[in-house]
Coordinates of C-alpha atoms in Angstrom, one line a residue:
M16 CA 0.0 0.0 -0.1
N17 CA 1.3 3.5 -0.8
A18 CA 1.4 6.5 1.7
Q19 CA 1.0 9.9 0.6
V20 CA 3.4 12.4 2.2
T21 CA 2.5 16.1 2.1
T22 CA 5.1 18.7 3.3
F23 CA 4.3 22.3 4.3
L24 CA 6.4 25.2 5.3
S25 CA 5.7 27.9 7.8
G26 CA 2.9 29.6 6.3
H27 CA 1.3 26.4 5.3
A28 CA 2.2 26.7 1.4
I29 CA 2.0 23.0 0.1
L30 CA 5.6 22.1 -0.8
R31 CA 5.2 18.9 -2.5
Q32 CA 2.9 16.0 -2.5
V33 CA 4.4 12.6 -3.6
A34 CA 3.7 9.1 -3.3
V35 CA 6.0 7.1 -1.1
R36 CA 6.1 3.4 -1.1
S37 CA 5.3 2.1 2.6
V38 CA 7.7 -0.5 3.4
I39 CA 6.9 -2.6 6.6
P40 CA 10.3 -3.8 8.1
D41 CA 10.5 -7.6 8.2
I42 CA 10.8 -8.7 11.6
S43 CA 9.8 -12.1 11.5
G44 CA 13.1 -13.4 12.1
M45 CA 13.3 -11.5 15.4
E46 CA 13.0 -13.6 18.5
H47 CA 11.1 -11.3 20.5
R48 CA 7.6 -10.5 19.6
F49 CA 5.1 -7.9 21.0
P50 CA 2.2 -10.0 22.9
S51 CA -1.3 -10.2 21.5
T52 CA -3.8 -7.6 22.8
R53 CA -7.3 -6.9 22.5
Y54 CA -6.8 -3.3 23.7
Q55 CA -8.9 -0.9 21.6
G56 CA -6.8 1.7 19.7
S57 CA -3.6 -0.3 19.7
K58 CA -1.4 0.7 16.9
Q59 CA 0.2 -2.8 16.9
K60 CA -0.9 -3.4 13.1
L61 CA 0.5 0.1 12.0
V62 CA 3.9 0.0 13.8
G63 CA 5.7 -0.9 10.6
W64 CA 4.2 1.9 8.6
I65 CA 5.0 4.3 11.5
W66 CA 8.5 3.1 11.8
D67 CA 9.1 3.5 8.1
S68 CA 7.4 7.1 8.1
I69 CA 10.0 8.3 10.8
K70 CA 13.1 6.2 10.5
D71 CA 15.0 8.8 8.5
L72 CA 14.4 11.6 10.8
S73 CA 17.4 12.5 13.0
F74 CA 16.7 11.2 16.4
D75 CA 18.2 8.8 19.0
S76 CA 15.7 9.1 21.8
F77 CA 12.0 8.6 21.4
L78 CA 9.1 9.7 23.8
D79 CA 5.9 7.8 23.5
A80 CA 3.6 10.4 25.2
F81 CA 0.4 8.5 25.4
S82 CA 1.8 4.8 25.2
G83 CA -1.4 2.7 25.6
T84 CA -0.5 -0.8 24.8
G85 CA 3.1 0.3 24.2
S86 CA 3.4 -1.4 20.7
V87 CA 4.8 1.7 19.1
G88 CA 7.5 2.3 21.7
Y89 CA 8.4 -1.4 21.7
H90 CA 8.8 -1.4 18.0
V91 CA 11.0 1.6 18.1
K92 CA 13.1 -0.2 20.9
Q93 CA 13.5 -3.0 18.7
H94 CA 15.5 -0.3 16.4
G95 CA 18.0 0.6 19.1
K96 CA 16.6 3.9 20.1
R97 CA 16.3 5.2 23.8
I98 CA 12.6 5.1 24.8
V99 CA 10.6 6.9 27.4
S100 CA 7.1 5.5 27.6
N101 CA 4.3 7.5 29.5
D102 CA 0.8 6.9 30.1
I103 CA -1.6 8.4 32.6
L104 CA -3.2 4.9 33.4
K105 CA -1.6 2.8 36.0
F106 CA -2.5 -0.5 33.9
N107 CA -0.8 0.9 30.6
H108 CA 2.1 1.8 32.9
Q109 CA 2.4 -1.8 34.2
I110 CA 2.8 -2.8 30.4
A111 CA 5.4 -0.2 29.9
L112 CA 7.4 -1.4 32.8
S113 CA 7.1 -4.9 31.5
L114 CA 8.3 -4.5 28.1
I115 CA 10.0 -1.2 27.7
Q116 CA 11.9 -0.5 30.9
N117 CA 12.4 -4.0 31.6
D118 CA 15.2 -5.6 29.6
A119 CA 15.8 -9.1 31.5
V120 CA 13.2 -9.9 34.3
T121 CA 10.7 -12.6 33.3
L122 CA 8.1 -14.6 35.4
S123 CA 9.6 -18.1 36.4
D124 CA 7.5 -21.3 36.4
E125 CA 7.5 -21.0 40.0
D126 CA 6.3 -17.4 39.9
I127 CA 3.3 -18.4 37.6
R128 CA 2.4 -21.3 39.9
M129 CA 2.6 -18.9 43.0
V130 CA 0.1 -16.5 41.2
L131 CA -2.3 -19.4 40.4
T132 CA -2.2 -21.3 43.7
N133 CA -4.8 -20.8 46.7
D134 CA -2.4 -20.5 49.6
P135 CA -4.2 -21.8 52.8
S136 CA -2.1 -19.5 54.9
I137 CA -3.3 -16.5 53.1
D138 CA -6.7 -14.8 54.1
Y139 CA -8.0 -13.7 50.8
P140 CA -10.1 -10.6 50.5
T141 CA -13.3 -11.0 48.8
F142 CA -13.4 -7.3 47.4
V143 CA -14.0 -8.4 43.7
Q144 CA -16.7 -11.0 44.5
D145 CA -18.5 -8.5 46.8
T146 CA -18.4 -5.6 44.4
F147 CA -18.6 -6.9 41.0
K148 CA -21.1 -9.9 41.4
D149 CA -23.1 -10.5 38.4
I150 CA -21.4 -7.8 36.4
Y151 CA -18.4 -9.0 34.3
Y152 CA -17.6 -12.5 35.5
T153 CA -18.8 -15.4 37.4
D154 CA -18.7 -15.9 41.2
E155 CA -16.0 -18.4 40.7
E156 CA -14.0 -16.3 38.2
N157 CA -14.2 -13.2 40.6
A158 CA -12.9 -15.4 43.4
F159 CA -10.0 -16.1 41.1
L160 CA -9.2 -12.6 40.6
D161 CA -9.2 -11.7 44.4
M162 CA -6.8 -14.7 44.9
A163 CA -4.4 -13.8 41.9
L164 CA -4.4 -10.2 42.6
T165 CA -3.4 -10.8 46.2
N166 CA -0.7 -13.2 45.1
I167 CA 0.7 -11.0 42.6
S168 CA 1.1 -8.5 45.5
Y169 CA 3.5 -11.0 47.2
L170 CA 6.0 -11.2 44.2
D171 CA 9.1 -9.8 45.4
D172 CA 10.0 -7.6 42.3
E173 CA 8.3 -4.6 40.8
I174 CA 8.7 -5.9 37.3
K175 CA 7.5 -9.3 38.0
R176 CA 4.5 -7.7 39.4
A177 CA 4.0 -5.6 36.3
L178 CA 4.3 -8.7 34.1
A179 CA 1.8 -10.7 36.1
Y180 CA -0.5 -7.7 36.2
S181 CA -0.1 -7.2 32.5
A182 CA -0.8 -11.1 31.8
L183 CA -3.9 -11.2 34.1
G184 CA -5.2 -7.9 32.3
Q185 CA -5.0 -9.4 28.8
A186 CA -6.7 -12.6 30.3
C187 CA -9.7 -10.5 31.7
L188 CA -9.8 -8.8 28.2
V189 CA -10.3 -12.0 26.2
K190 CA -13.0 -13.1 28.7
R191 CA -15.1 -10.0 28.0
P192 CA -17.7 -9.3 25.4
F193 CA -16.4 -6.7 23.2
N194 CA -13.2 -6.7 25.4
L195 CA -14.5 -3.7 27.3
F196 CA -15.8 -2.9 30.8
H197 CA -18.4 -0.4 29.5
R198 CA -21.4 -2.0 30.8
K199 CA -22.9 -4.4 33.1
N200 CA -23.4 -7.5 30.6
L201 CA -22.2 -10.8 32.0
Y202 CA -25.7 -12.2 30.6
V203 CA -24.3 -11.8 27.2
R204 CA -22.1 -14.8 27.8
F205 CA -24.9 -17.1 28.9
A206 CA -27.9 -16.0 26.8
E207 CA -29.3 -18.5 24.3
V208 CA -29.1 -16.4 21.2
D209 CA -27.4 -16.3 17.8
R210 CA -24.6 -14.2 18.2
S211 CA -22.5 -12.2 15.3
F212 CA -19.7 -11.3 17.5
G213 CA -17.3 -12.7 20.2
N214 CA -16.3 -16.1 20.9
K215 CA -18.2 -18.0 23.7
T216 CA -15.7 -20.7 24.1
T217 CA -13.0 -18.0 24.8
W218 CA -15.3 -16.3 27.1
D219 CA -15.8 -19.4 29.2
G220 CA -12.4 -20.3 29.1
E221 CA -10.3 -20.8 32.4
F222 CA -8.7 -17.9 33.9
A223 CA -5.7 -19.7 34.9
G224 CA -4.9 -21.1 31.3
F225 CA -5.5 -17.6 30.0
F226 CA -3.1 -16.0 32.5
S227 CA -0.3 -18.9 31.8
R228 CA -0.6 -18.2 28.1
F229 CA -0.2 -14.3 28.4
A230 CA 2.6 -14.6 31.1
E231 CA 4.6 -16.8 28.5
E232 CA 3.9 -14.2 25.8
F233 CA 5.2 -11.4 27.8
D234 CA 8.1 -13.3 29.0
Q235 CA 9.1 -14.0 25.5
A236 CA 8.5 -10.4 24.5
V237 CA 11.4 -9.2 27.1
F238 CA 14.4 -8.2 25.6
S239 CA 17.5 -5.6 25.9
N240 CA 18.3 -3.0 23.3
G241 CA 21.4 -2.0 25.2
R242 CA 19.8 1.5 26.3
E243 CA 18.4 2.8 29.6
N244 CA 14.7 3.0 28.7
K245 CA 12.0 4.3 31.2
A246 CA 8.3 3.7 31.8
M247 CA 6.4 6.6 33.3
N248 CA 2.9 7.3 34.8
E249 CA 2.3 11.1 34.4
D250 CA -0.1 13.4 32.7
A251 CA 1.6 14.4 29.4
F252 CA 1.4 18.0 30.3
D253 CA 3.6 17.3 33.3
L254 CA 6.4 15.3 31.6
L255 CA 9.9 17.0 31.9
E256 CA 11.8 13.9 30.3
Y257 CA 13.6 15.4 27.2
T258 CA 14.0 13.2 24.0
D259 CA 14.9 14.1 20.3
L260 CA 11.5 13.0 19.2
V261 CA 8.3 12.9 20.6
Y262 CA 5.2 10.7 19.4
I263 CA 1.8 11.8 20.6
D264 CA -1.3 9.6 20.1
T265 CA -4.0 11.1 22.0
P266 CA -7.4 9.4 22.5
Y267 CA -9.4 9.5 19.3
L268 CA -12.6 12.0 18.9
S269 CA -14.4 11.1 15.8
D270 CA -15.9 13.9 13.5
G271 CA -19.2 13.1 15.1
G272 CA -17.8 13.9 18.5
V273 CA -17.7 10.5 19.8
G274 CA -14.7 10.2 21.9
V275 CA -12.7 7.1 23.1
D276 CA -12.7 7.3 26.9
Y277 CA -9.7 4.6 27.9
A278 CA -10.3 5.3 31.5
Q279 CA -14.2 4.2 31.2
F280 CA -13.7 1.4 28.7
Y281 CA -10.8 -0.3 31.0
H282 CA -11.6 1.0 34.4
F283 CA -11.8 -2.5 35.9
L284 CA -8.0 -3.0 34.7
E285 CA -7.1 0.2 36.3
G286 CA -8.6 -0.8 39.6
M287 CA -6.9 -4.3 39.6
V288 CA -3.3 -2.6 39.5
D289 CA -4.5 -0.5 42.4
Y290 CA -6.1 -3.1 44.4
D291 CA -5.6 -1.8 48.0
N292 CA -7.2 1.7 46.8
W293 CA -9.8 0.3 44.5
R294 CA -12.7 0.7 46.8
S295 CA -12.2 4.2 47.4
R296 CA -11.9 5.2 43.7
I297 CA -15.3 3.5 42.6
D298 CA -18.4 5.4 41.7
M299 CA -20.9 3.0 43.5
G300 CA -23.8 4.6 42.0
S301 CA -22.9 3.2 38.4
K302 CA -24.3 -0.2 37.6
H303 CA -21.1 -1.4 36.3
R304 CA -18.9 0.0 39.1
R305 CA -16.8 2.4 37.1
L306 CA -13.9 4.6 38.4
M307 CA -14.6 8.1 39.5
V308 CA -12.2 10.1 37.2
G309 CA -11.8 13.7 36.5
R310 CA -12.5 15.3 33.3
T311 CA -10.5 14.9 30.2
P312 CA -10.0 17.3 27.4
W313 CA -9.5 14.6 25.0
T314 CA -12.9 13.5 24.7
D315 CA -14.6 16.9 24.7
R316 CA -14.8 18.3 21.1
N317 CA -14.9 21.9 22.7
E318 CA -11.7 21.4 24.7
I319 CA -9.6 19.0 22.6
G320 CA -8.2 21.6 20.3
G321 CA -6.8 23.9 22.9
A322 CA -5.5 20.9 24.7
L323 CA -3.6 19.7 21.6
D324 CA -2.2 23.4 21.0
Q325 CA -1.0 23.4 24.7
L326 CA 0.9 19.9 24.2
I327 CA 2.3 21.0 20.7
R328 CA 3.5 24.1 22.2
K329 CA 5.2 22.1 25.2
F330 CA 7.2 19.8 22.7
S331 CA 8.0 22.3 20.0
D332 CA 11.6 22.2 20.8
R333 CA 12.3 18.7 19.3
I334 CA 10.7 16.6 16.5
M335 CA 7.0 15.9 16.9
V336 CA 5.2 13.1 15.4
I337 CA 1.2 13.2 15.8
S338 CA -0.7 10.1 15.0
Y339 CA -4.3 10.9 14.3
R340 CA -7.3 9.3 12.3
S341 CA -9.0 11.1 9.8
P342 CA -11.9 12.2 9.7
G343 CA -11.7 13.5 13.2
I344 CA -11.9 16.3 15.7
P345 CA -9.8 18.6 15.3
S346 CA -9.3 18.0 11.6
E347 CA -6.2 17.4 9.8
R348 CA -6.2 21.0 8.4
T349 CA -6.4 22.5 12.0
I350 CA -3.8 20.1 13.5
C351 CA -1.2 21.1 10.7
D352 CA -2.1 24.9 11.5
I353 CA -1.5 24.3 15.0
V354 CA 1.9 22.6 14.5
G355 CA 2.8 25.4 11.8
Q356 CA 2.7 27.9 14.5
Y357 CA 5.6 26.4 16.1
C358 CA 7.5 24.5 13.6
S359 CA 9.0 25.7 10.3
V360 CA 8.3 22.4 8.6
V361 CA 5.2 20.2 8.7
K362 CA 4.7 16.8 7.1
V363 CA 1.7 14.7 6.6
V364 CA 1.9 10.9 5.8
R365 CA -1.2 9.3 5.5
K366 CA -2.3 5.5 5.0
E367 CA -5.8 5.2 3.6
Y368 CA -8.0 2.3 4.2
K369 CA -11.8 1.7 4.5
Y370 CA -14.1 0.4 7.2
V371 CA -17.4 -1.5 6.0
L372 CA -20.1 -0.1 8.0
S373 CA -23.0 -2.3 6.1
K374 CA -23.4 -4.0 2.9
K375 CA -24.2 -0.8 1.1
V376 CA -21.9 1.7 3.0
E377 CA -18.3 2.0 3.1
R378 CA -16.4 5.0 4.8
K379 CA -13.1 6.0 3.7
N380 CA -10.6 6.7 6.6
G381 CA -7.1 7.7 6.9
E382 CA -4.4 7.1 9.6
L383 CA -2.3 10.2 9.6
L384 CA 1.2 11.1 10.9
I385 CA 1.7 14.9 11.3
I386 CA 5.3 15.4 11.6
G387 CA 6.5 18.9 12.7
Y388 CA 10.3 20.5 13.1
T389 CA 12.4 23.4 12.9

């Protein structure tokens, strides 16, 4: 597939628009592979194209300011760059600790057995069982989660705990209809109806088996690139770490004003990794026991433009690469105008594809990289 590259100069005059062949690097021979994930918005399928679009830029260090699953930072790490991976969500931070900052620690067979074993000497809490009954998982599965989360807290290493949380989080996702926690819908797993989505066999699979599988995937993904990489858990506006290039992939807001609120979609995973404080963070008035979270400009059509301007201004002293899906809010033109206020050169690289919404309707979309530098 070809990618279109458009370059702007300050003043926004179009300098050139040429077709550039998008070459995805062949990493099939690499020993280390990024784990499978069901996380919405993951760029895992696009990392080759993203790397091909930025590899000729002059940078040695890379900040992934909204890292999510960490797939982009992981791919860039494979190419020898120093990585700083940041996400405001604690669960995403655990993934970055596991795969970006970590370069050697893995879960042993004994560690995995310990997480999966009910220890009679431990008085296990029943928080998940009491709080989430009939919401996401069965009583037996909720009891397993109380046990596993307690056992993870006894692992004697921060990175091992991060690996275990990451593996357990993926196990939780595969057992959820739509791979989300956006509504109380355990009944979907057991209703005797024809389904056009999901896999009931997977939903009803054993947590222990899924945890073991994902623990192995995360273990196999651990590697060192010889650099001192870092995982951070901060608001992107507060980051002080300097890198040559910053990659910005904010939550997406469609042109219809519909946002992707990761804190609400994955609040259960966020609570799991903050088990001791989970109770105090829950909105008990919500049917699905979501977390109480503050407002975010990334899901508000009236605030996202100003927030993006503020963020671009913050990082204008380095190369910026902004990942965005078109059509969206702000528009491609608006983002280019903002970047152009702070950078003398603005380039747009696009990868077009189609979503089939029905048998009669197709919608053309584009994944964009807006690159700015002085």
